[in-house]
Short mmCIF file of C-alpha atoms in Angstrom, two decimals:
data_model
loop_
_atom_site.label_atom_id
_atom_site.label_comp_id
_atom_site.label_asym_id
_atom_site.label_seq_id
_atom_site.Cartn_x
_atom_site.Cartn_y
_atom_site.Cartn_z
CA MET A 199 15.72 37.94 36.60
CA THR A 200 14.41 35.28 34.19
CA THR A 201 16.25 32.45 32.53
CA THR A 202 15.62 31.99 28.82
CA SER A 203 14.38 28.80 27.23
CA PRO A 204 15.97 27.29 24.14
CA ILE A 205 12.63 25.76 23.09
CA PRO A 206 11.23 27.65 20.04
CA ALA A 207 7.91 29.36 20.54
CA ARG A 208 4.82 27.80 19.03
CA GLN A 209 2.78 29.54 16.40
CA PRO A 210 -0.30 31.33 17.79
CA GLY A 211 -3.14 28.92 18.40
CA GLU A 212 -0.96 25.86 17.75
CA PRO A 213 -1.59 23.15 20.38
CA TRP A 214 1.46 22.19 22.37
CA GLU A 215 2.55 18.62 21.63
CA PRO A 216 5.06 17.13 24.12
CA TRP A 217 7.49 15.96 21.41
CA GLU A 218 10.49 17.09 23.44
CA PRO A 219 11.65 14.83 26.31
CA ALA A 220 9.69 15.68 29.41
CA LEU A 221 9.29 14.85 33.09
CA SER A 222 5.91 15.04 34.72
CA VAL A 223 5.23 17.52 37.53
CA ARG A 224 4.88 14.51 39.84
CA GLN A 225 8.29 13.16 38.77
CA VAL A 226 9.96 16.55 39.39
CA LEU A 227 8.46 16.79 42.86
CA GLY A 228 9.69 13.31 43.62
CA LEU A 229 13.36 14.24 42.99
CA GLU A 230 15.58 14.02 46.08
CA ARG A 231 16.73 17.62 45.80
CA VAL A 232 13.12 18.85 45.61
CA GLN A 233 12.09 16.73 48.56
CA ALA A 234 14.68 18.57 50.65
CA GLY A 235 12.53 21.69 50.22
CA GLN A 236 9.47 19.95 51.70
CA PRO A 237 7.15 20.57 48.73
CA GLU A 238 3.41 20.73 49.28
CA VAL A 239 0.83 20.73 46.47
CA VAL A 240 -1.77 23.34 47.39
CA ALA A 241 -3.74 23.48 44.10
CA GLY A 242 -4.23 21.46 40.90
CA ALA A 243 -3.31 18.12 42.48
CA HIS A 244 -5.27 16.32 39.76
CA ARG A 245 -2.95 17.71 37.10
CA LEU A 246 0.41 16.43 38.42
CA ASP A 247 0.98 14.24 35.38
CA ARG A 248 1.36 17.27 33.11
CA PRO A 249 4.69 17.18 31.29
CA VAL A 250 7.49 19.54 32.26
CA ARG A 251 9.83 20.22 29.37
CA TRP A 252 11.80 23.09 30.87
CA VAL A 253 12.26 25.08 34.12
CA HIS A 254 12.18 28.87 34.52
CA VAL A 255 13.40 30.80 37.52
CA ALA A 256 11.33 33.93 37.21
CA GLU A 257 10.52 36.91 39.46
CA ALA A 258 9.03 39.09 36.74
CA ALA A 259 5.31 39.63 37.22
CA ASP A 260 4.65 39.35 33.47
CA VAL A 261 6.56 36.13 32.96
CA GLY A 262 3.65 34.53 31.09
CA VAL A 263 4.47 36.41 27.88
CA MET A 264 7.91 34.73 27.85
CA LEU A 265 6.66 31.17 27.99
CA SER A 266 5.93 28.76 25.17
CA GLY A 267 4.21 25.96 27.08
CA GLY A 268 5.26 23.11 29.33
CA GLU A 269 7.48 25.11 31.68
CA MET A 270 7.67 24.78 35.41
CA VAL A 271 8.01 28.33 36.85
CA LEU A 272 9.97 28.84 40.10
CA THR A 273 9.45 32.06 42.04
CA THR A 274 9.68 33.61 45.49
CA GLY A 275 6.84 36.03 44.61
CA VAL A 276 8.80 39.03 45.80
CA LEU A 277 7.20 41.28 43.15
CA LEU A 278 3.71 39.99 43.90
CA ALA A 279 3.53 40.52 47.63
CA GLY A 280 0.85 42.91 48.81
CA ASP A 281 -1.03 43.06 45.52
CA GLU A 282 -3.80 40.46 45.31
CA ASP A 283 -4.92 41.55 41.83
CA ARG A 284 -1.39 41.04 40.51
CA GLN A 285 -1.21 37.64 42.24
CA SER A 286 -4.40 36.48 40.59
CA GLU A 287 -3.39 37.79 37.17
CA TYR A 288 0.03 36.16 37.53
CA VAL A 289 -1.56 32.69 37.89
CA ARG A 290 -4.00 33.35 35.02
CA SER A 291 -1.16 34.39 32.72
CA LEU A 292 0.74 31.20 33.51
CA ASP A 293 -2.38 29.20 32.67
CA ARG A 294 -2.85 31.05 29.36
CA ALA A 295 0.76 30.31 28.49
CA GLU A 296 0.11 26.60 29.31
CA ALA A 297 2.79 26.46 31.99
CA ALA A 298 3.14 23.03 33.55
CA ALA A 299 3.17 24.25 37.18
CA VAL A 300 4.21 27.07 39.43
CA VAL A 301 6.50 26.53 42.45
CA LEU A 302 6.51 29.20 45.15
CA GLY A 303 9.32 29.32 47.67
CA LEU A 304 7.94 30.50 51.05
CA GLY A 305 9.95 33.19 52.79
CA ARG A 306 9.91 36.93 53.33
CA ALA A 307 7.41 37.66 50.56
CA PHE A 308 4.99 34.86 51.44
CA PRO A 309 5.55 33.11 54.78
CA ALA A 310 2.41 31.00 54.05
CA PRO A 311 0.67 29.93 50.83
CA PRO A 312 -1.26 32.95 49.51
CA ASP A 313 -4.99 32.19 49.32
CA VAL A 314 -5.56 34.35 46.25
CA MET A 315 -2.96 32.52 44.20
CA ARG A 316 -4.09 29.16 45.48
CA ARG A 317 -7.76 29.77 44.60
CA ALA A 318 -6.82 31.11 41.14
CA ALA A 319 -4.63 28.07 40.47
CA GLU A 320 -7.36 25.71 41.59
CA ARG A 321 -9.84 27.39 39.25
CA CYS A 322 -7.41 27.12 36.34
CA GLY A 323 -6.31 23.62 37.11
CA LEU A 324 -2.70 24.78 37.33
CA PRO A 325 -0.61 22.73 39.79
CA MET A 326 0.72 25.08 42.47
CA VAL A 327 3.45 23.88 44.83
CA VAL A 328 4.96 25.66 47.81
CA LEU A 329 8.35 24.89 49.35
CA HIS A 330 8.35 25.14 53.12
CA ARG A 331 12.11 25.13 53.54
CA PRO A 332 14.61 27.47 51.85
CA PHE A 333 15.74 25.85 48.64
CA PRO A 334 18.33 26.96 46.05
CA PHE A 335 16.41 27.16 42.78
CA ALA A 336 19.65 26.71 40.82
CA GLU A 337 19.95 23.14 42.09
CA LEU A 338 16.49 22.27 40.83
CA THR A 339 16.99 23.85 37.42
CA GLU A 340 20.34 22.06 37.08
CA GLU A 341 18.85 18.70 38.11
CA VAL A 342 15.80 18.95 35.79
CA GLN A 343 17.65 20.41 32.78
CA SER A 344 20.32 17.70 32.94
CA ARG A 345 17.68 14.95 33.14
CA LEU A 346 15.78 16.44 30.22
CA LEU A 347 18.91 16.74 28.13
CA ARG A 348 19.89 13.15 28.91
CA ARG A 349 16.48 11.97 27.83
CA LYS A 350 16.67 14.02 24.65
CA PHE A 351 20.06 12.60 23.75
CA ALA A 352 18.85 9.08 24.52
CA ALA A 353 15.81 9.61 22.29
CA VAL A 354 17.96 11.00 19.46
CA SER A 355 20.39 8.12 19.82
CA LEU A 356 17.52 5.61 19.58
CA SER A 357 16.15 7.49 16.59
CA GLU A 358 19.45 7.33 14.73
CA ALA A 359 19.97 3.66 15.57
CA VAL A 360 16.47 2.81 14.24
CA ARG A 361 16.98 4.90 11.13
CA THR A 362 20.29 3.19 10.38
CA GLU A 363 18.80 -0.31 10.90
CA LEU A 364 15.71 0.36 8.77
CA THR A 365 17.77 1.90 6.00
CA GLY A 366 20.02 -1.15 6.00
CA LEU A 367 17.00 -3.45 5.74
CA ILE A 368 15.49 -1.43 2.93
CA THR A 369 18.67 -1.34 0.87
CA ALA A 370 19.06 -5.06 1.40
CA GLY A 371 15.62 -5.64 -0.10
CA ALA A 372 13.99 -6.85 3.13
CA PRO A 373 10.19 -7.26 3.09
CA VAL A 374 8.18 -4.65 4.89
CA GLN A 375 7.19 -7.11 7.65
CA ARG A 376 10.87 -7.29 8.57
CA LEU A 377 10.86 -3.54 9.08
CA LEU A 378 7.81 -3.71 11.30
CA ASP A 379 9.34 -6.54 13.33
CA GLU A 380 12.42 -4.37 13.93
CA VAL A 381 10.28 -1.40 15.02
CA ALA A 382 8.33 -3.62 17.42
CA ARG A 383 11.60 -4.96 18.85
CA HIS A 384 12.78 -1.44 19.68
CA ALA A 385 9.37 -0.28 20.89
CA GLY A 386 8.72 -3.29 23.11
CA CYS A 387 5.03 -3.09 22.30
CA PRO A 388 2.66 -4.02 19.44
CA VAL A 389 2.95 -2.02 16.27
CA VAL A 390 -0.08 -1.61 14.00
CA VAL A 391 -0.31 -0.03 10.55
CA THR A 392 -3.76 1.00 9.31
CA ASN A 393 -5.25 2.78 6.37
CA LEU A 394 -7.18 6.00 6.88
CA ALA A 395 -10.36 4.05 7.62
CA HIS A 396 -8.57 2.29 10.53
CA ARG A 397 -8.46 -1.04 8.71
CA VAL A 398 -5.43 -3.01 9.82
CA LEU A 399 -2.82 -3.44 7.10
CA GLY A 400 0.01 -4.92 9.13
CA THR A 401 1.05 -5.79 12.65
CA ALA A 402 4.21 -6.73 14.53
CA GLY A 403 5.12 -7.65 18.07
CA GLU A 404 4.35 -10.47 20.45
CA ARG A 405 1.39 -12.38 19.00
CA ALA A 406 -0.62 -12.47 22.24
CA ALA A 407 -0.13 -8.75 22.81
CA VAL A 408 -1.12 -7.94 19.22
CA ASP A 409 -4.25 -10.02 19.54
CA ASP A 410 -5.17 -8.17 22.77
CA VAL A 411 -4.83 -4.85 20.90
CA LEU A 412 -6.91 -6.03 17.94
CA ARG A 413 -9.67 -7.55 20.05
CA ASP A 414 -11.45 -4.19 20.35
CA TRP A 415 -9.68 -2.40 17.53
CA GLU A 416 -12.75 -0.78 15.97
CA ARG A 417 -13.32 1.23 19.13
CA ILE A 418 -9.82 1.94 20.38
CA ALA A 419 -8.31 2.71 16.93
CA ARG A 420 -10.13 6.02 16.80
CA GLN A 421 -8.70 6.97 20.19
CA ALA A 422 -5.10 6.12 19.24
CA GLY A 423 -3.00 9.22 19.67
CA ALA A 424 -5.82 11.08 21.42
CA ALA A 425 -4.34 10.50 24.85
CA SER A 426 -0.69 10.86 25.74
CA ALA A 427 -0.53 9.04 29.09
CA ASP A 428 -1.44 5.57 27.90
CA GLY A 429 1.51 5.03 25.54
CA TRP A 430 -0.45 5.19 22.27
CA ILE A 431 1.75 7.03 19.84
CA ARG A 432 0.73 7.64 16.24
CA ALA A 433 2.67 8.72 13.17
CA GLU A 434 1.02 9.66 9.90
CA LEU A 435 2.10 7.91 6.70
CA SER A 436 2.12 10.11 3.65
CA CYS A 437 3.80 10.09 0.26
CA ARG A 438 4.05 12.90 -2.28
CA GLY A 439 1.72 15.05 -0.19
CA GLU A 440 -1.00 12.39 0.19
CA ARG A 441 -1.77 10.66 3.47
CA TRP A 442 -2.46 6.98 3.07
CA GLY A 443 -2.23 5.45 6.54
CA ARG A 444 -1.01 5.52 10.10
CA LEU A 445 1.53 3.72 12.21
CA VAL A 446 0.62 3.23 15.87
CA LEU A 447 2.75 2.18 18.80
CA CYS A 448 0.23 0.52 21.09
CA GLY A 449 1.12 0.92 24.76
CA PHE A 450 4.69 2.27 24.47
CA ARG A 451 6.18 2.22 27.97
CA GLY A 452 9.34 4.26 27.38
CA GLU A 453 9.77 8.01 27.35
CA ARG A 454 7.16 9.59 25.15
CA ALA A 455 9.76 11.68 23.29
CA ALA A 456 11.64 8.49 22.44
CA GLY A 457 8.41 6.89 21.31
CA ARG A 458 7.58 9.83 19.09
CA LEU A 459 11.01 9.74 17.49
CA LEU A 460 10.78 5.96 17.03
CA ALA A 461 7.34 6.26 15.41
CA ASP A 462 8.58 9.03 13.12
CA ARG A 463 11.64 7.05 12.06
CA ALA A 464 9.45 3.99 11.45
CA ALA A 465 7.03 6.06 9.35
CA GLU A 466 9.93 7.43 7.30
CA GLY A 467 11.18 3.88 6.67
CA LEU A 468 7.78 2.62 5.57
CA VAL A 469 7.24 5.56 3.23
CA LEU A 470 10.70 5.05 1.72
CA HIS A 471 9.95 1.35 1.25
CA ARG A 472 6.71 2.27 -0.49
CA MET A 473 8.34 4.78 -2.78
CA LEU A 474 11.04 2.33 -3.83
CA ALA A 475 8.53 -0.48 -4.32
CA GLY A 476 6.27 1.78 -6.36
CA ASP A 477 9.19 2.63 -8.66
CA GLY A 478 9.69 -1.06 -9.32
CA THR A 479 13.18 -0.97 -7.89
CA HIS A 480 12.47 -2.57 -4.55
CA GLY A 481 10.12 -4.82 -2.66
CA GLN A 482 11.33 -8.11 -4.18
CA GLY A 483 11.62 -9.84 -0.83
CA SER A 484 9.08 -12.52 -0.19
CA GLY A 485 6.09 -11.23 1.67
CA GLY A 486 6.98 -7.56 1.17
CA PRO A 487 4.94 -4.99 -0.72
CA GLY A 488 5.18 -5.78 -4.35
CA GLY A 489 6.17 -9.37 -3.88
CA PRO A 490 7.95 -11.14 -6.68
CA GLY A 491 7.93 -8.85 -9.70
CA GLY A 492 5.27 -6.52 -8.23
CA SER A 493 5.01 -3.11 -6.62
CA TRP A 494 3.40 -1.55 -3.58
CA ASP A 495 0.29 -0.57 -5.51
CA SER A 496 -0.12 -3.98 -7.11
CA TRP A 497 -2.15 -6.83 -5.71
CA ASP A 498 0.59 -7.98 -3.33
CA SER A 499 -0.05 -5.04 -1.04
CA TRP A 500 -0.38 -4.76 2.72
CA GLU A 501 -4.06 -5.51 2.48
CA GLU A 502 -3.20 -8.78 0.75
CA GLN A 503 -0.48 -9.54 3.27
CA SER A 504 -2.93 -9.08 6.13
CA ALA A 505 -5.43 -11.38 4.42
CA ARG A 506 -2.69 -13.90 3.57
CA SER A 507 -1.52 -14.08 7.14
CA LEU A 508 -5.06 -14.56 8.42
CA LEU A 509 -6.06 -17.15 5.82
CA THR A 510 -2.79 -19.09 6.17
CA ASP A 511 -3.27 -19.34 9.92
CA LEU A 512 -6.85 -20.51 9.38
CA VAL A 513 -5.88 -23.17 6.81
CA THR A 514 -2.92 -24.54 8.75
CA GLY A 515 -4.62 -24.43 12.12
CA ALA A 516 -1.47 -22.83 13.57
CA VAL A 517 -3.70 -20.56 15.64
CA PRO A 518 -7.12 -21.56 17.04
CA ALA A 519 -9.91 -20.01 14.98
CA ARG A 520 -11.39 -18.18 17.94
CA GLN A 521 -8.12 -16.38 18.56
CA LEU A 522 -8.13 -15.16 14.98
CA LEU A 523 -11.49 -13.37 15.30
CA PRO A 524 -9.90 -10.05 16.41
CA ARG A 525 -7.54 -10.12 13.43
CA ALA A 526 -10.38 -10.88 11.04
CA ARG A 527 -12.50 -8.06 12.46
CA ALA A 528 -9.56 -5.62 12.37
CA ALA A 529 -8.86 -6.59 8.73
CA GLY A 530 -12.36 -5.38 7.83
CA LEU A 531 -14.11 -8.78 7.58
CA PRO A 532 -17.62 -8.76 9.08
CA VAL A 533 -17.80 -11.58 11.69
CA ASN A 534 -20.85 -10.93 13.82
CA ARG A 535 -23.94 -12.93 12.87
CA ARG A 536 -22.49 -13.95 9.50
CA VAL A 537 -22.30 -17.02 7.28
CA PHE A 538 -18.87 -17.87 5.89
CA VAL A 539 -18.25 -19.50 2.52
CA PRO A 540 -14.72 -20.93 2.11
CA LEU A 541 -13.37 -20.99 -1.47
CA VAL A 542 -10.11 -21.94 -3.12
CA VAL A 543 -9.43 -20.78 -6.69
CA ARG A 544 -6.79 -22.38 -8.90
CA GLU A 545 -5.39 -19.64 -11.12
CA ARG A 546 -2.17 -17.68 -11.63
CA GLU A 547 -3.32 -14.12 -11.06
CA PRO A 548 -4.64 -13.73 -7.51
CA ALA A 549 -5.52 -10.05 -7.99
CA ARG A 550 -8.51 -11.03 -10.07
CA ALA A 551 -10.36 -12.66 -7.16
CA ALA A 552 -10.12 -9.48 -5.08
CA ARG A 553 -11.19 -7.34 -8.00
CA VAL A 554 -14.27 -9.45 -8.64
CA LEU A 555 -15.17 -9.34 -4.93
CA ARG A 556 -15.04 -5.54 -5.04
CA ARG A 557 -17.02 -5.27 -8.27
CA LEU A 558 -19.76 -7.50 -6.95
CA GLY A 559 -19.79 -5.77 -3.57
CA LEU A 560 -19.26 -9.04 -1.76
CA PRO A 561 -17.67 -8.71 1.69
CA GLY A 562 -14.72 -11.05 1.93
CA ILE A 563 -10.98 -11.41 1.81
CA ALA A 564 -8.71 -13.11 -0.70
CA ALA A 565 -5.03 -14.01 -0.68
CA GLN A 566 -2.59 -16.20 -2.51
CA LEU A 567 -1.53 -19.18 -0.47
CA ALA A 568 0.63 -20.91 -3.11
CA ASP A 569 1.71 -20.38 -6.71
CA ASP A 570 -1.72 -21.13 -8.11
CA HIS A 571 -3.91 -21.31 -4.98
CA VAL A 572 -6.00 -18.30 -4.00
CA ALA A 573 -8.06 -18.65 -0.84
CA VAL A 574 -11.29 -16.64 -0.68
CA LEU A 575 -13.49 -16.28 2.39
CA LEU A 576 -16.91 -14.72 1.84
CA SER A 577 -18.79 -13.22 4.77
CA LEU A 578 -22.52 -13.12 4.04
CA ALA A 579 -25.61 -12.16 5.95
CA PRO A 580 -27.73 -15.17 7.09
CA ASP A 581 -30.59 -14.16 4.75
CA GLN A 582 -28.38 -14.05 1.63
CA ASP A 583 -28.33 -16.98 -0.79
CA ALA A 584 -24.81 -18.29 -0.26
CA ARG A 585 -24.92 -20.80 -3.15
CA ALA A 586 -26.28 -18.30 -5.64
CA LEU A 587 -23.72 -15.61 -4.70
CA THR A 588 -20.89 -18.13 -4.78
CA ALA A 589 -21.93 -19.27 -8.26
CA HIS A 590 -22.21 -15.64 -9.35
CA PHE A 591 -18.69 -14.92 -8.09
CA ALA A 592 -17.29 -17.99 -9.86
CA THR A 593 -19.05 -17.11 -13.14
CA ARG A 594 -17.73 -13.55 -13.07
CA LEU A 595 -14.26 -14.72 -12.16
CA ARG A 596 -14.14 -17.20 -15.04
CA ALA A 597 -15.43 -14.45 -17.35
CA GLU A 598 -12.28 -12.46 -16.74
CA PRO A 599 -9.91 -12.29 -19.76
CA ASP A 600 -7.85 -15.51 -20.19
CA ASN A 601 -9.41 -16.99 -17.05
CA SER A 602 -12.08 -19.34 -18.41
CA ARG A 603 -10.17 -22.41 -17.10
CA ALA A 604 -9.93 -21.21 -13.50
CA VAL A 605 -11.15 -23.80 -11.01
CA VAL A 606 -13.38 -22.48 -8.22
CA ALA A 607 -13.72 -25.02 -5.41
CA ALA A 608 -16.01 -24.45 -2.45
CA ALA A 609 -17.02 -25.98 0.85
CA ASP A 610 -20.52 -25.67 2.20
CA ALA A 611 -21.26 -22.44 4.05
CA ARG A 612 -20.26 -22.33 7.72
CA ALA A 613 -22.41 -20.58 10.27
CA ASP A 614 -19.80 -21.02 12.99
CA TRP A 615 -16.43 -19.26 12.70
CA ALA A 616 -14.76 -22.25 14.35
CA ASP A 617 -15.71 -24.39 11.32
CA VAL A 618 -14.03 -22.07 8.81
CA PRO A 619 -10.55 -23.74 8.90
CA ALA A 620 -12.01 -27.15 8.06
CA GLY A 621 -14.01 -25.56 5.28
CA LEU A 622 -10.95 -23.93 3.76
CA ARG A 623 -9.02 -27.22 3.90
CA GLU A 624 -11.95 -29.00 2.19
CA ALA A 625 -12.05 -26.40 -0.57
CA GLN A 626 -8.31 -26.72 -1.04
CA HIS A 627 -8.64 -30.52 -1.29
CA VAL A 628 -11.37 -30.18 -3.91
CA ALA A 629 -9.33 -27.68 -5.95
CA ASP A 630 -6.31 -30.02 -5.91
CA ALA A 631 -8.39 -33.02 -6.90
CA VAL A 632 -9.80 -31.43 -10.04
CA ALA A 633 -6.76 -29.44 -11.09
CA ASP A 634 -5.46 -32.00 -13.59
CA SER A 635 -8.85 -32.75 -15.14
CA ALA A 636 -10.36 -29.29 -15.55
CA THR A 637 -10.13 -29.47 -19.36
CA ALA A 638 -11.34 -33.03 -19.63
CA LEU A 639 -14.31 -32.98 -17.31
CA ASP A 640 -17.55 -31.00 -17.58
CA LEU A 641 -17.24 -29.17 -14.29
CA PRO A 642 -19.90 -26.93 -12.75
CA PRO A 643 -18.99 -23.26 -12.09
CA VAL A 644 -18.35 -24.13 -8.46
CA VAL A 645 -16.86 -27.52 -7.68
CA ARG A 646 -17.71 -29.18 -4.39
CA LEU A 647 -16.66 -32.34 -2.60
CA ARG A 648 -19.52 -34.35 -4.06
CA ASP A 649 -18.37 -33.45 -7.62
CA ILE A 650 -14.90 -35.07 -7.37
CA HIS A 651 -15.98 -38.61 -6.46
CA LEU A 652 -13.17 -41.18 -6.78
CA ARG A 653 -10.56 -38.58 -7.64
CA GLY A 654 -11.04 -36.93 -4.26
CA LEU A 655 -10.75 -40.17 -2.36
CA VAL A 656 -7.55 -41.18 -4.16
CA ARG A 657 -6.06 -37.77 -3.49
CA LEU A 658 -6.75 -38.16 0.21
CA LEU A 659 -4.93 -41.54 0.17
CA ARG A 660 -2.06 -40.48 -2.08
CA ASP A 661 0.58 -40.65 0.71
CA ASP A 662 -0.35 -44.17 1.76
CA PRO A 663 2.54 -46.57 0.91
CA HIS A 664 0.12 -49.22 -0.27
CA VAL A 665 -1.52 -46.81 -2.75
CA GLN A 666 1.92 -45.66 -3.98
CA SER A 667 3.05 -49.22 -4.46
CA PHE A 668 -0.20 -50.07 -6.30
CA ALA A 669 0.18 -47.12 -8.69
CA GLU A 670 3.79 -47.98 -9.52
CA ARG A 671 2.94 -51.62 -10.13
CA GLU A 672 -0.08 -50.97 -12.38
CA LEU A 673 1.66 -48.26 -14.49
CA ASP A 674 5.16 -49.73 -14.55
CA GLY A 675 5.14 -50.53 -18.23
CA LEU A 676 4.35 -46.92 -19.21
CA LEU A 677 6.42 -45.14 -16.57
CA ARG A 678 9.61 -46.95 -17.62
CA GLY A 679 8.91 -46.87 -21.36
CA PRO A 680 10.50 -44.48 -23.85
CA ASP A 681 7.21 -43.15 -25.24
CA GLN A 682 6.07 -40.81 -22.45
CA ASP A 683 3.39 -39.32 -24.74
CA LEU A 684 1.27 -42.44 -24.18
CA LEU A 685 0.52 -41.48 -20.55
CA PRO A 686 -1.44 -38.33 -21.47
CA VAL A 687 -3.44 -40.30 -24.01
CA LEU A 688 -4.33 -42.88 -21.37
CA ARG A 689 -5.27 -40.13 -18.93
CA THR A 690 -7.65 -38.47 -21.43
CA TYR A 691 -9.15 -41.78 -22.58
CA LEU A 692 -10.05 -42.82 -19.05
CA ALA A 693 -11.19 -39.34 -17.97
CA THR A 694 -13.63 -39.16 -20.91
CA GLY A 695 -15.15 -42.51 -20.01
CA ARG A 696 -13.16 -44.38 -22.72
CA ASN A 697 -14.65 -42.17 -25.43
CA LYS A 698 -12.39 -42.77 -28.42
CA SER A 699 -13.80 -39.98 -30.61
CA ARG A 700 -13.42 -37.39 -27.82
CA THR A 701 -9.94 -38.58 -26.98
CA ALA A 702 -8.83 -38.39 -30.64
CA GLN A 703 -10.31 -34.92 -30.92
CA LEU A 704 -8.58 -33.62 -27.78
CA HIS A 705 -5.21 -35.00 -28.89
CA HIS A 706 -5.66 -33.88 -32.51
CA VAL A 707 -5.05 -37.31 -33.98
CA SER A 708 -7.05 -39.55 -36.27
CA ARG A 709 -9.05 -42.47 -35.04
CA PRO A 710 -6.66 -45.06 -36.54
CA ALA A 711 -3.69 -43.28 -34.92
CA LEU A 712 -5.48 -43.35 -31.58
CA TYR A 713 -6.25 -47.05 -31.96
CA ARG A 714 -2.51 -47.79 -32.49
CA ARG A 715 -1.63 -45.80 -29.33
CA LEU A 716 -4.26 -47.61 -27.28
CA GLU A 717 -2.95 -50.95 -28.50
CA ALA A 718 0.60 -49.88 -27.46
CA ILE A 719 -0.71 -48.83 -24.04
CA GLN A 720 -2.46 -52.13 -23.47
CA GLY A 721 0.62 -54.06 -24.59
CA ARG A 722 2.89 -52.14 -22.23
CA LEU A 723 0.54 -52.53 -19.28
CA GLY A 724 -0.64 -56.06 -20.09
CA VAL A 725 -4.29 -55.14 -19.65
CA ASP A 726 -7.48 -55.05 -21.71
CA LEU A 727 -8.97 -51.56 -21.45
CA ASP A 728 -12.32 -52.87 -22.76
CA ASP A 729 -12.62 -54.87 -19.55
CA PHE A 730 -14.29 -52.61 -17.03
CA GLU A 731 -12.50 -53.94 -13.96
CA GLN A 732 -9.05 -53.78 -15.55
CA ALA A 733 -9.73 -50.29 -16.93
CA ALA A 734 -10.94 -49.17 -13.47
CA SER A 735 -7.81 -50.56 -11.83
CA VAL A 736 -5.59 -48.65 -14.30
CA HIS A 737 -7.73 -45.49 -13.83
CA ILE A 738 -7.32 -45.61 -10.04
CA ALA A 739 -3.58 -46.15 -10.38
CA LEU A 740 -3.33 -43.19 -12.75
CA LEU A 741 -5.32 -40.97 -10.39
CA ALA A 742 -2.99 -41.96 -7.55
CA HIS A 743 0.09 -41.32 -9.70
CA ASP A 744 -1.14 -37.85 -10.68
CA ALA A 745 -2.06 -37.02 -7.07
CA GLN A 746 1.43 -37.99 -5.90
CA GLN A 747 3.06 -35.95 -8.69
CA GLY A 748 0.82 -32.95 -7.89
#
């Protein structure tokens, strides 16, 4: 007599994947009811972690043809006694069917473990267990089947709960990071999304645990999903028949079936999010694919989000630079024996910086940090000319359509990764200092700290109360006056070195008209702009005022 299994048979040659809830052979043998039968492992002891997804009570000698993989077969061997060839073939057939284990109840047929079966099982690596005390097989099947069913229902319940939560987040317009955070909360382990080249696109989970996973990502990423015992569970991400990435649960400690369902539901949610974002009907949440007014396939993609997160942490110093090395490496940035060039670009279309990097073949990352701030971090080999390549990048970037006024600010190259945050902050400071004067000053293609002179110093001191009071006092006559168009004229006049012809040209007025405006300015401020010291004092006050407004 043989019980039938509700598990559908696999296609010929298809590897068995333990998607269904399973107990290991070791766990089954540890059950209280099984212990009552005094089990002894006589072969295949090194394979006790094999998953058991069903139990068969079988006395038929040809039971192997009825199996589909993962079953624990219980038998008394009554039809095998006295025929060693049949005993050996019985074990081999179970191995061919990928049975999880065979359990032989000792009794009339076999009062002791049969050597032929034991040797055959050892050769095949099939766990073979004998029960020394009479044991009702029905109790074992009932115990194991009920446990398997409970696990399956628990996994399905988790799957539906995750699907409901992710669907709610998607319909509410939540960013994709919010979806990942929810998956990580359910999984209780780091979640990593990669492209097909194993480059990290997004992460979620406890920061320290994520950093541990990313520390050796290049090596372990290719093993993700290859082993089933270590909790690495992978789900493919595909849309319209094309694979584009993977989602990996890194070190999932729950039941593997639950983890598989969780990964599958998460993958479905991410694909749905992508499809909606690509249609322009979704993804408007801040930080999500598409960003404001964008789509999944636009610049504000997961690659940009990964770069933005890394560069933001570097600029703010929220995370020590050394701790960010694994994330930088996992994001595809070369970090070993490299020279880093921190840049900040002032422009409104951040996608251009990344496009220029790709066209020039320059290794680096770029991301928008603010409305018109794009941080760029180049990673160059020590023998490359950092200044020349930086200037080449800036020239090509400013050659883009409608981008000739972009400001490219740079710090000196850093040979030590720990110095990168200070370099990015310096580049940001330089970009801010020249932002208001880019049209009035003759700037080099790449602006550095030495190029901003007094403007940079004033910007550093803009929050000082004494500087603020000085600016208000010096400019009071203009700031409170009704003719606010005089302030831009003063700004241009001082920025051009008090060049009246150039100022008139930039403001599209005649020389006499400019003279009248300059006279009005001097009258309001009570100064003589032909006096160098008074003009310098007004210039410093105006620089401070602009820095405070910026």
